[in-house]
Coordinates of C-alpha atoms in Angstrom, one line a residue:
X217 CA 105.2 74.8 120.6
X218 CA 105.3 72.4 117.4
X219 CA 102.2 72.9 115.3
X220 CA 99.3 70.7 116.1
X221 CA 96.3 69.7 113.8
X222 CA 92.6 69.8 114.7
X223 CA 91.7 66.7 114.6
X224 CA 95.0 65.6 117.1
X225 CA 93.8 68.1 119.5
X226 CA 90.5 67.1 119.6
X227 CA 92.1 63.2 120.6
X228 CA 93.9 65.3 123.7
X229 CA 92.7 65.9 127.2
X230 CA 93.1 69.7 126.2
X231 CA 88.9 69.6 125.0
X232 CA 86.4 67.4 126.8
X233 CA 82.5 66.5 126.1
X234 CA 83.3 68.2 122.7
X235 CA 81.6 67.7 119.2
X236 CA 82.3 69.1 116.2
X237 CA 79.4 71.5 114.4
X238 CA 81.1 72.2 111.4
X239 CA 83.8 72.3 108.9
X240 CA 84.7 68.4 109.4
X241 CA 86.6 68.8 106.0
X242 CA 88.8 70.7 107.7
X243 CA 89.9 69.4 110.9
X244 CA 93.4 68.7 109.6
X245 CA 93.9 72.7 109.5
X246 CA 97.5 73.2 111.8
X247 CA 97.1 75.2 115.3
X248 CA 100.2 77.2 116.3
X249 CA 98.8 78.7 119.6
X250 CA 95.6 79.6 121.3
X251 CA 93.9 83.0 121.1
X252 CA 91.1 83.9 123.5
X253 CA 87.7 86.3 123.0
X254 CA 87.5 88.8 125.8
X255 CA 86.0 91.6 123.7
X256 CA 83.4 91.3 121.5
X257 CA 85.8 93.2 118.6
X258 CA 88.5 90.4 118.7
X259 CA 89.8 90.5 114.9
X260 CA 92.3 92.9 116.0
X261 CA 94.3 89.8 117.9
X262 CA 93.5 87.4 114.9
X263 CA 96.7 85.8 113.8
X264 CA 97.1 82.8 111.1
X265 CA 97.1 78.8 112.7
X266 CA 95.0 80.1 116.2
X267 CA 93.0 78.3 117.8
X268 CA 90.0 81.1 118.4
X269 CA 88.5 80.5 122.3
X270 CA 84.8 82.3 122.9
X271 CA 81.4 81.5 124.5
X272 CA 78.2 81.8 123.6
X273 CA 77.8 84.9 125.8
X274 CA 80.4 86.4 124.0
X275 CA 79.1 85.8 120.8
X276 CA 75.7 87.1 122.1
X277 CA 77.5 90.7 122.4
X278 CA 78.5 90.8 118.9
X279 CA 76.8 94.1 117.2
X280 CA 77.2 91.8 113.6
X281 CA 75.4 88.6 112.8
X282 CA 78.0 85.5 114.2
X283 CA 78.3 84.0 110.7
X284 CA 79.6 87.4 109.6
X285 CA 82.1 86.8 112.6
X286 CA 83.1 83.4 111.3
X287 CA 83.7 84.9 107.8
X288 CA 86.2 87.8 109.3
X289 CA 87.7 85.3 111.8
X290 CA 88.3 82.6 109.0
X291 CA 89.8 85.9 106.6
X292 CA 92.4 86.3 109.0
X293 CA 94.0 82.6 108.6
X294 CA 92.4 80.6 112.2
X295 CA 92.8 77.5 112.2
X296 CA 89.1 76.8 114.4
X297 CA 86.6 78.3 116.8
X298 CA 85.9 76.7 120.3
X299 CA 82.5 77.7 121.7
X300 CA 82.6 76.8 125.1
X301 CA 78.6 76.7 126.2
X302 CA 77.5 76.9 129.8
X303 CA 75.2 74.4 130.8
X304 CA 72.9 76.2 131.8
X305 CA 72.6 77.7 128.4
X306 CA 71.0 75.9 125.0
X307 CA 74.0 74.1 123.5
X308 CA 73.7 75.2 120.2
X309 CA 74.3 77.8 117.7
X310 CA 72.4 80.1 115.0
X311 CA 72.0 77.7 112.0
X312 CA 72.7 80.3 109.8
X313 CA 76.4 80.9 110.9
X314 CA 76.7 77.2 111.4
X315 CA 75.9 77.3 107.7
X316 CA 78.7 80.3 106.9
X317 CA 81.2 78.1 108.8
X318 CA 80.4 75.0 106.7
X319 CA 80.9 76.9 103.4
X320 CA 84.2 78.2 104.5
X321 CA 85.5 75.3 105.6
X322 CA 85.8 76.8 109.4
X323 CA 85.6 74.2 112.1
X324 CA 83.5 75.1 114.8
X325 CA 84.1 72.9 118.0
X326 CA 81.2 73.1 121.1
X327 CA 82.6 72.4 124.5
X328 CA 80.9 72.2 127.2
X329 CA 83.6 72.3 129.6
X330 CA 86.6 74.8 129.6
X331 CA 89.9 73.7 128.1
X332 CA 92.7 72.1 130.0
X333 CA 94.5 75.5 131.2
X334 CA 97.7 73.2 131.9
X335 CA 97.7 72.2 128.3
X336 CA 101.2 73.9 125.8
X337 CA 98.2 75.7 123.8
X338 CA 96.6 77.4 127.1
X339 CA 100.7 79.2 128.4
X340 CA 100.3 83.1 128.2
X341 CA 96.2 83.0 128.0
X342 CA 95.7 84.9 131.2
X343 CA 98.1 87.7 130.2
X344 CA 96.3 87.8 127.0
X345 CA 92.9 88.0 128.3
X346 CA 94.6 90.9 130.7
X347 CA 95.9 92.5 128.1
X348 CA 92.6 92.6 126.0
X349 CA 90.6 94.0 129.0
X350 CA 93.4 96.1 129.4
X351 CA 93.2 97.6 126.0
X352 CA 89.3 97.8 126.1
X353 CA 89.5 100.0 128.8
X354 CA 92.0 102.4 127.3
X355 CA 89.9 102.7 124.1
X356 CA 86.9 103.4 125.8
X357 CA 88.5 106.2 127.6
X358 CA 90.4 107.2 124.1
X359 CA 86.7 106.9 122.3
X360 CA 85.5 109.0 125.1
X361 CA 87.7 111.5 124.7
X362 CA 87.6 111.5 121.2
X363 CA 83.8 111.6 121.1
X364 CA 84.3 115.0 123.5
X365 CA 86.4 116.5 121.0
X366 CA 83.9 115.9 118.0
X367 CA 81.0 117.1 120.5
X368 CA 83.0 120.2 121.1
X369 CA 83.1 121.1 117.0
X370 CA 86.9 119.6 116.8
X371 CA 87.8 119.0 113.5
X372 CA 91.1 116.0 112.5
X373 CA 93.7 118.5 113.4
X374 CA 92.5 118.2 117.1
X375 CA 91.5 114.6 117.0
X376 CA 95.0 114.1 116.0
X377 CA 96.8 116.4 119.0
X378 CA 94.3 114.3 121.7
X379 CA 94.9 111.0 119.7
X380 CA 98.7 111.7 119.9
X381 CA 98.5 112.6 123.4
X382 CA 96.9 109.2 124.5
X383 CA 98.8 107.0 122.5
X384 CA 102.4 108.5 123.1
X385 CA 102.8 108.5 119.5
X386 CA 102.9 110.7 115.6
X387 CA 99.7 110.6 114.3
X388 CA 98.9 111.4 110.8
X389 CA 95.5 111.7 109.3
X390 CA 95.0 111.3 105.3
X391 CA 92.7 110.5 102.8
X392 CA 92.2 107.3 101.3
X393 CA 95.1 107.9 99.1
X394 CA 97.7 109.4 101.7
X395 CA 97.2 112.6 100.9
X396 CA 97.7 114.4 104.8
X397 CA 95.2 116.0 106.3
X398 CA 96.6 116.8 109.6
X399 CA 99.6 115.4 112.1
X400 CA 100.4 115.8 115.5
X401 CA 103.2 114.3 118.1
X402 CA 106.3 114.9 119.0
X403 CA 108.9 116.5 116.7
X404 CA 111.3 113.6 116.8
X405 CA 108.8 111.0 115.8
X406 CA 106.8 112.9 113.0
X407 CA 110.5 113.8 111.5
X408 CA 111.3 109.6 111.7
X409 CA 107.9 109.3 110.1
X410 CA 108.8 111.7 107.1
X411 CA 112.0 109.7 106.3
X412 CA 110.4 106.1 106.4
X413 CA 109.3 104.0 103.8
X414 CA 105.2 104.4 105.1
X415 CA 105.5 107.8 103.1
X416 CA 106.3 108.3 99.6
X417 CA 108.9 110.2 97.7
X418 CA 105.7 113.3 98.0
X419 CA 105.2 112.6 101.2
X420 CA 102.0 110.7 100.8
X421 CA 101.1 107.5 103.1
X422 CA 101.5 104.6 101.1
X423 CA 97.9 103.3 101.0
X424 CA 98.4 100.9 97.9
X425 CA 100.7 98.3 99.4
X426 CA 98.4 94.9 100.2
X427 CA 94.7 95.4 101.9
X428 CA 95.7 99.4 101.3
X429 CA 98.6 99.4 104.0
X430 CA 96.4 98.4 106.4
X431 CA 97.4 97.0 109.7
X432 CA 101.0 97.0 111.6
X433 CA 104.4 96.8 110.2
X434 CA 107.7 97.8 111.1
X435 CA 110.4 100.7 109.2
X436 CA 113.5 101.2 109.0
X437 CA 112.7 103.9 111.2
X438 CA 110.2 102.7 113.2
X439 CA 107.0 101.1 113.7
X440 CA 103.4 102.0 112.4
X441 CA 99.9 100.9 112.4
X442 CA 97.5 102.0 109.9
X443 CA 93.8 101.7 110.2
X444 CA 91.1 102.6 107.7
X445 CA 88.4 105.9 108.2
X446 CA 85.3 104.3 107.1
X447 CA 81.3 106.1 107.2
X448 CA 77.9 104.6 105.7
X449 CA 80.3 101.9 104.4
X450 CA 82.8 104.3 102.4
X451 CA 86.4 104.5 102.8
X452 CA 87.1 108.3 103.4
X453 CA 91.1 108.1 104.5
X454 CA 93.3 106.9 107.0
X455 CA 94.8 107.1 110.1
X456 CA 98.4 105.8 111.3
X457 CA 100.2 106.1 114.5
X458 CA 104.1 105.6 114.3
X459 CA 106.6 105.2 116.8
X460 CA 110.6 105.0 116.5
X461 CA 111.1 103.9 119.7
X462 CA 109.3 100.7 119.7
X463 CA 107.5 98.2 118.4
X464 CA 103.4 98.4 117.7
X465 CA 101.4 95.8 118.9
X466 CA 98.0 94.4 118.1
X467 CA 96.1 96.2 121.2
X468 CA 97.9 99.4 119.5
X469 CA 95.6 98.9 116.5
X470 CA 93.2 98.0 118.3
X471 CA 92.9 101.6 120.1
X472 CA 94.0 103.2 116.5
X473 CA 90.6 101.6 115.0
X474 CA 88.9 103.1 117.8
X475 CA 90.3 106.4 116.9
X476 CA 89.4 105.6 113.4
X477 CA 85.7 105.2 114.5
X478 CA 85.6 108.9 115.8
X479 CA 87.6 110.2 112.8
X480 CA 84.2 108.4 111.0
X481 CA 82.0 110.8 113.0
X482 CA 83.8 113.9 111.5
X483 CA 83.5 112.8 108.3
X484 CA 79.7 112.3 108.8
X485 CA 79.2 115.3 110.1
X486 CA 81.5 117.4 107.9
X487 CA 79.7 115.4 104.9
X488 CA 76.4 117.1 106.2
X489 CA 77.2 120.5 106.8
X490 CA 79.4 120.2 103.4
X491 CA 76.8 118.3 101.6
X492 CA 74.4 121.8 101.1
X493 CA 76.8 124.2 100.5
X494 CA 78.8 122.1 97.8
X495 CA 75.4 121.6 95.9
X496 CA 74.7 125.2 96.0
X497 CA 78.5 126.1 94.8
X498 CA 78.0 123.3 92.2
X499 CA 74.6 124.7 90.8
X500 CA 76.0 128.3 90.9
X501 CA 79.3 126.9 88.6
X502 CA 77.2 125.0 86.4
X503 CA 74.7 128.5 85.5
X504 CA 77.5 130.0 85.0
X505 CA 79.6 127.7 82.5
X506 CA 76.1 127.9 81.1
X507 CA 75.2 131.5 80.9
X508 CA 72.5 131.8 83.6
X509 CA 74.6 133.0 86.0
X510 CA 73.3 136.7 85.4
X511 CA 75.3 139.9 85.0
X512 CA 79.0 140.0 85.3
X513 CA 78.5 142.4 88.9
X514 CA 76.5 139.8 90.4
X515 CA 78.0 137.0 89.6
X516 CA 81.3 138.5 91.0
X517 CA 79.3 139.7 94.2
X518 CA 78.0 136.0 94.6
X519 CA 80.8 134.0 94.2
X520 CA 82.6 136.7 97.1
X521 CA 80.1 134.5 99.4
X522 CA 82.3 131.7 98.6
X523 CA 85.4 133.2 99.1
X524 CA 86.3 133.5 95.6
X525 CA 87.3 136.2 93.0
X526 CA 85.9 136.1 89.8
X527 CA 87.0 139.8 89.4
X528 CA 89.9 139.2 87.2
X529 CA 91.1 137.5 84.3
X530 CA 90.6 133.6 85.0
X531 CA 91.3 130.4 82.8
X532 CA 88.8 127.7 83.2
X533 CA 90.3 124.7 83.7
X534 CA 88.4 121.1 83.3
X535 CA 89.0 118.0 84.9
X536 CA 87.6 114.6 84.0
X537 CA 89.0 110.9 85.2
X538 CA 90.1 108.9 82.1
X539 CA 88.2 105.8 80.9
X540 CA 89.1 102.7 82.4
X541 CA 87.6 99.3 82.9
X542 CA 84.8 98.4 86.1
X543 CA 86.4 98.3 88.9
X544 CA 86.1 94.4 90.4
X545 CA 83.4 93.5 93.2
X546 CA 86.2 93.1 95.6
X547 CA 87.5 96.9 95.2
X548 CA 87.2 99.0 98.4
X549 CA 83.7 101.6 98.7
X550 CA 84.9 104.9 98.1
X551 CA 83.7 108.4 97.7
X552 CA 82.1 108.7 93.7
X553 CA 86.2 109.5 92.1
X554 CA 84.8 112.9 90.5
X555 CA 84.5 114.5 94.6
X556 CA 87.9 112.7 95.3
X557 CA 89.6 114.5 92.3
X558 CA 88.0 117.8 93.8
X559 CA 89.0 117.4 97.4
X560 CA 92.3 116.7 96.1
X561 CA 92.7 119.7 94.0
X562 CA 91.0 121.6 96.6
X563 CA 93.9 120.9 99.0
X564 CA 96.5 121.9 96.3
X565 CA 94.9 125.0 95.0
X566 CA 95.0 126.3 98.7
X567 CA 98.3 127.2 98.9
X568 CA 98.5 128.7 94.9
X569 CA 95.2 130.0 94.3
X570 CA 93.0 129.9 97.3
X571 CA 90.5 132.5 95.4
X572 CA 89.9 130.2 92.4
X573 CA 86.5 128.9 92.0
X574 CA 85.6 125.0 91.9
X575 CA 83.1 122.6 91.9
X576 CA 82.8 119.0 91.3
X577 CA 80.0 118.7 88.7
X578 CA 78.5 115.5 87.3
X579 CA 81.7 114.0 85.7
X580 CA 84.3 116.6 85.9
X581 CA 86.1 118.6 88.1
X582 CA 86.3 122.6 86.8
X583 CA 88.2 125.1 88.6
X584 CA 88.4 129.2 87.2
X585 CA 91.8 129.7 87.7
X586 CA 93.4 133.1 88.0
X587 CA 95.4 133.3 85.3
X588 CA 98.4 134.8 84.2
X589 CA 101.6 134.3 82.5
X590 CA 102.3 131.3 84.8
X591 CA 99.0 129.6 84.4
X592 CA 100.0 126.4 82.8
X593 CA 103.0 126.3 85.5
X594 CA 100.3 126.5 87.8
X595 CA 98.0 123.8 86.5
X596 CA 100.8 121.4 86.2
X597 CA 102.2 122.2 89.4
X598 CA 98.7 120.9 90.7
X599 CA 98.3 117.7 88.5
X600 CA 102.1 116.8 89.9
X601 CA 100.5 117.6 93.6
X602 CA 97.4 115.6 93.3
X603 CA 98.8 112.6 91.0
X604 CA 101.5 112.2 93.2
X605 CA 104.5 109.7 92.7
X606 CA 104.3 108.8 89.4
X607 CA 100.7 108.5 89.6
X608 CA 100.7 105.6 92.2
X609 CA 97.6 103.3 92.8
X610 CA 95.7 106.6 91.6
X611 CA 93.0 106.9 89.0
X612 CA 94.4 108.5 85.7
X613 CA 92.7 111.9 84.7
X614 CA 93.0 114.3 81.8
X615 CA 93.0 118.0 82.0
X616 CA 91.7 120.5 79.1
X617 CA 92.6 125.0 79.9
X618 CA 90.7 127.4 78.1
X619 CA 92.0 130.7 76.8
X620 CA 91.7 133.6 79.5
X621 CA 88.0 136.0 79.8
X622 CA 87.6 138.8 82.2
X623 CA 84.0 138.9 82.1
X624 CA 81.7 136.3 83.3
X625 CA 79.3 136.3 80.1
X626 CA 82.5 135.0 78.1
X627 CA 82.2 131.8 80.4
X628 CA 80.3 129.6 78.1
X629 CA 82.6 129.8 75.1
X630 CA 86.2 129.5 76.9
X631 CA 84.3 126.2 78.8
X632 CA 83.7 125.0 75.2
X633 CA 87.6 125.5 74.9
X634 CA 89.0 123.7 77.7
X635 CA 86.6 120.8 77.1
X636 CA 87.5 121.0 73.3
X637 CA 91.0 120.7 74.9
X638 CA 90.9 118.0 76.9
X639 CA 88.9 115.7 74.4
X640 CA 91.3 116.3 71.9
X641 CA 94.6 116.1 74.0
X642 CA 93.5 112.5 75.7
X643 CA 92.9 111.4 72.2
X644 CA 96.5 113.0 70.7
X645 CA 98.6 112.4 74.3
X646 CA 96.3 109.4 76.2
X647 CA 96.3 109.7 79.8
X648 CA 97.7 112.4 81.9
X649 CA 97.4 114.5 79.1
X650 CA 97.4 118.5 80.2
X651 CA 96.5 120.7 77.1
X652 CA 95.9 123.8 76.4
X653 CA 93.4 125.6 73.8
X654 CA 95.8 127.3 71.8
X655 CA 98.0 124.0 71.6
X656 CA 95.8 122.5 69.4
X657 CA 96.5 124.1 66.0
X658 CA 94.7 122.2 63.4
X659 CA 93.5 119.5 65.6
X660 CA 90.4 122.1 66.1
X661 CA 89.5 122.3 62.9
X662 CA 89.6 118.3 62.6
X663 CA 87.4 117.5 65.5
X664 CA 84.9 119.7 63.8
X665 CA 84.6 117.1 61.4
X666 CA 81.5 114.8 62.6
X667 CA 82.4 111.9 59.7
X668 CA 85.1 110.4 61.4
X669 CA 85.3 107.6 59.1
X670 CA 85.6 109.8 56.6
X671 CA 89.0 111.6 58.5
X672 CA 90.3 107.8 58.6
X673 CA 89.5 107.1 55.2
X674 CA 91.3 110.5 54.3
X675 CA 94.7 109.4 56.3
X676 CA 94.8 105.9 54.9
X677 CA 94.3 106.9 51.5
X678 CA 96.6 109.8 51.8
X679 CA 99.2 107.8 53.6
X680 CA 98.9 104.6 52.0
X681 CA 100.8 101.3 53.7
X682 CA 102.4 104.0 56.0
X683 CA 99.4 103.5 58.2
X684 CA 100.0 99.8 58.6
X685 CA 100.4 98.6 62.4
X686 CA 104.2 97.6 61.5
X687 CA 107.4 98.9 63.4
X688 CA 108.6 100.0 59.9
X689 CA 105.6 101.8 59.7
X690 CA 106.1 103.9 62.4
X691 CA 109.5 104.4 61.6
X692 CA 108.9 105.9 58.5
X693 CA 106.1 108.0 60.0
X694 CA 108.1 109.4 62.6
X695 CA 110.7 109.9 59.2
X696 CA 108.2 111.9 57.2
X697 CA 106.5 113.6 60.4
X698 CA 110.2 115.2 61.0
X699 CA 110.7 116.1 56.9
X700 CA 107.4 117.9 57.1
X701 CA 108.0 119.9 60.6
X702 CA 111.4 121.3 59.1
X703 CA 110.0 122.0 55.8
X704 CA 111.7 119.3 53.8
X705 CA 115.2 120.0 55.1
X706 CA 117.1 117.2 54.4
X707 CA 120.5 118.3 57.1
X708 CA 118.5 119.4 59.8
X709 CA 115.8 116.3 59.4
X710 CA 119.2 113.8 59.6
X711 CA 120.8 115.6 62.5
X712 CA 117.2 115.8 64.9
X713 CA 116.7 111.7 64.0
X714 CA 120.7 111.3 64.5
X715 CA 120.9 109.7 60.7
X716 CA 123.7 110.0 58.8
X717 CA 123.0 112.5 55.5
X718 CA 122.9 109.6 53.1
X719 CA 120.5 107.5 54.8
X720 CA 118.0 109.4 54.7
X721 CA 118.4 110.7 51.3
X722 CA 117.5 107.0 51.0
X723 CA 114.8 107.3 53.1
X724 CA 113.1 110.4 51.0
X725 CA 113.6 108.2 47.9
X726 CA 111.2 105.2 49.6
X727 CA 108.7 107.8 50.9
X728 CA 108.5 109.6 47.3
X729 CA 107.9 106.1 46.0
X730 CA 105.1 105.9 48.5
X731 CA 102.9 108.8 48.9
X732 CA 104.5 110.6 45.8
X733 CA 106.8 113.5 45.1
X734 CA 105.9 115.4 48.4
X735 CA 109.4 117.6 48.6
X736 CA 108.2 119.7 45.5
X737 CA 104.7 119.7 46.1
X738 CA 103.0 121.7 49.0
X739 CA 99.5 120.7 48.8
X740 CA 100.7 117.0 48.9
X741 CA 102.8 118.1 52.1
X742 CA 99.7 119.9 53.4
X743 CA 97.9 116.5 52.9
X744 CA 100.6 114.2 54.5
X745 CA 100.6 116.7 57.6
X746 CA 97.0 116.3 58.0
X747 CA 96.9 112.8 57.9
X748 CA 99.7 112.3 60.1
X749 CA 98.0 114.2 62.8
X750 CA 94.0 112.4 61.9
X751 CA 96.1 109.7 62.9
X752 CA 97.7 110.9 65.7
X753 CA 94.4 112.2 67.2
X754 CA 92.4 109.0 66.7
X755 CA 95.3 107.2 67.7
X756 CA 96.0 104.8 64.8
X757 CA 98.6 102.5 65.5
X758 CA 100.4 104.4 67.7

């Protein structure tokens, strides 16, 4: 039908004995059809321009306060609510929801009669109400079985295989930044799934599209709805159900959120059995980065309890999220971003160095890493895993790696390396950075300086108008950085910068008139090179 407004439709037959109880600012909101509240969860069926049908029974069931309702219902784009009140019943509604409505500019119509059923708006309500009961039915048998699974110790992997089996459709399982956790379904329909555009080029569910992917929307090789695992209020992950042979409909989600529910309990209860054990792990990593962990035997012995080996030559390797503005107000709950980095890393060390030891400590992540001559492979094989596609809607971290011990009272110090590490690589590389102890050269010696005016004041005055925040400026630094890494050869500086020979002979000449005759002086070299990196560390004008 042609849109309608509000305020024409309340000058129809379609609504009788009517009044209007709030939003009159509004009335001139367009209706495109009307939608009708046979369960109490109806957001699922929300759509943008309906015209929302309920009673006050109904709203009676709802397990949130009704103005909360009205602020959902009005999120999704409805045009009005119609309250249709029994007679028998008190013809009026909680004053405090009355009052939400009002603010949001939601009109809320009482009726005390039921709408004209012959009327364009009311064509197809019966097969929705059937369909909604329909659906409520099948999600209480889905929750049921669900709930059996969790009762029975089931962990995703089987929620997944039942969830799969009652929906006739792939079902993936992830955390809240696609990461997968489990799958099941058919072969054909988890293979369309891989190749779509819901996963990324690693294979991760795209969770930062708009409202995190949330929802149903169609592939080019299929269909998928994705709804969010929420506990206590926190986003732990997601879970999607995808079909290539047709289309996903809202009573689809409207099971998968069901599912999502359950998924909820596992997290709650995996959170709780977890919760103990992680502390203790935690505490036991911590005494030992500090010394207390006692002799080398029984800290080895100990950490066997945990399944790892600390019986070898290890590399510890520290994790910490870089610095970035508040999140806003509106930003999703999620777990603390310190025990999302270490369930992500977790998941990646599995299948490279399930013996490694970890622990998600107050602000960083620190794993003891077997190591050998691969180690930094390793460690940036796991940063790639865990950031993902080009880092994606994920939160930037830096990671420091310590030189290698083989006893367990050597902890302390290489811990002191691999923070020293990763301090001083976010300052020289900004985010992302990945560094190594013995990568840092001189930069150790510099950040033992505590003055570090007094390092700044060195590089300006050593550098002069070199420092300036001026393209040429960098330029020329990038010119003299080059000089001074091939020892003030003049052939193998042009060909490296692609200049021809004589240009930067020219360029020499400007630099000597700068800082000085720095080609026959190595002290004066020694003094540029220094300041070029003070600056490169605290990241002046770079």
């Amino acid at each position: 039908m042609h849109p309608t407004t509000v305020q024409d439709l309340l000058a129809t037959s379609f609504l009788s004995s009517c009044s209007v109880l709030a939003g009159h600012a509004n009335l001139g909101r367009e209706i495109m059809r009307l939608n009708v509240m046979e369960v109490p969860d109806v957001i699922t069926w929300l759509r943008p321009q309906d015209l929302l049908l309920t009673t006050g029974f109904m709203l009676d069931q709802l397990a949130e306060p009704v103005g909360t309702f009205f602020s959902r219902a009005n999120s999704r784009g409805i045009a009005a609510v119609i309250v249709h009140l029994a007679s028998e019943r008190d013809d009026s509604l909680p004053q405090d929801a009355l009052a939400v409505a009002g603010a949001l500019g939601l009109p809320v119509i009482a009726v005390t009669q039921a709408p004209d059923p012959g009327h364009p708006l009311g064509r197809g309500l019966a097969a929705l109400a059937a369909s909604q009961r329909a659906a409520m039915f099948r999600a209480e048998r889905l929750r049921r079985r669900l709930v059996d699974v969790v009762v029975a110790g089931g962990a995703f992997a089987d929620i997944a295989t039942a969830g799969a089996q009652e929906l006739s459709a792939a079902i993936l399982v992830t955390t809240s930044d696609g990461r997968e956790i489990a799958r099941a379904g058919s072969a054909d329909d988890l293979c369309a799934l891989a190749h779509s555009h819901a996963l990324d080029a690693t294979g991760r569910l795209r969770t930062d599209a708009i409202e995190g992917g949330l929802g149903v929307r169609s592939t080019e090789c299929g269909s998928i709805a994705v709804s969010a695992i929420s506990a206590n209020g926190v986003d732990h992950g997601r879970i999607a159900a995808f079909r290539r042979d047709r289309t996903l409909a809202h009573d689809d989600l409207y099971l998968l959120e069901r599912a999502a529910s359950v998924c909820a309990l596992v997290v709650s209860r995996d959170q709780a059995l977890a919760s103990v054990e992680d502390k203790h792990r935690s505490n036991f990593v911590r005494d030992l980065l500090l010394g207390r962990g006692g002799g080398h035997d029984h800290a080895v012995a100990h950490a066997k309890s945990f399944g790892w080996d600390l019986d070898r030559e290890v590399v510890v390797v520290s994790i910490e999220p870089d610095p970035v503005p508040l999140e806003t107000p509106a930003a999703p709950v999620q777990m603390p971003l310190v025990d999302r980095q270490a369930r992500a890393f977790s998941s990646a060390l599995a299948s490279r160095d399930p013996a490694a030891a970890m622990a998600a400590l107050a602000t960083e992540t620190v794993i003891l890493l077997g190591a050998d001559a691969h180690t930094m492979d390793t460690v940036h094989e796991l940063v790639a895993i865990v950031r993902g596609e080009g880092g994606g809607g994920r939160r930037a971290f830096s990671v420091g790696v310590s030189r290698p011990c083989t006893s367990m009272d050597e902890l302390p110090t290489v811990y002191s390396q691999a923070r020293t590490a990763l301090q001083l690589g976010r300052k020289i590389s900004g985010d992302w950075a990945v560094t190594h102890f013995d990568d840092l050269g001189v930069y150790r010696l510099l950040s033992l300086v505590d003055d570090e005016g007094e390092l700044e004041s060195f590089a300006r005055e050593t550098l002069r108008e070199l420092t300036a925040d001026t393209a040429e400026a960098q330029d020329m630094r990038r010119t003299l950085e080059t000089l001074l890494s091939t020892n003030i050869n003049i052939a193998e500086t042009a060909r490296k910068l692609h200049f021809h020979y004589n240009t930067l002979r020219y360029r020499v000449v400007k630099l000597e008139k700068i800082l000085g005759s720095f080609t026959d002086q190595p002290e004066l070299c020694l003094d540029l090179s220094l300041a070029l990196k003070i600056m490169s560390m605290r990241r002046i004008n770079h």
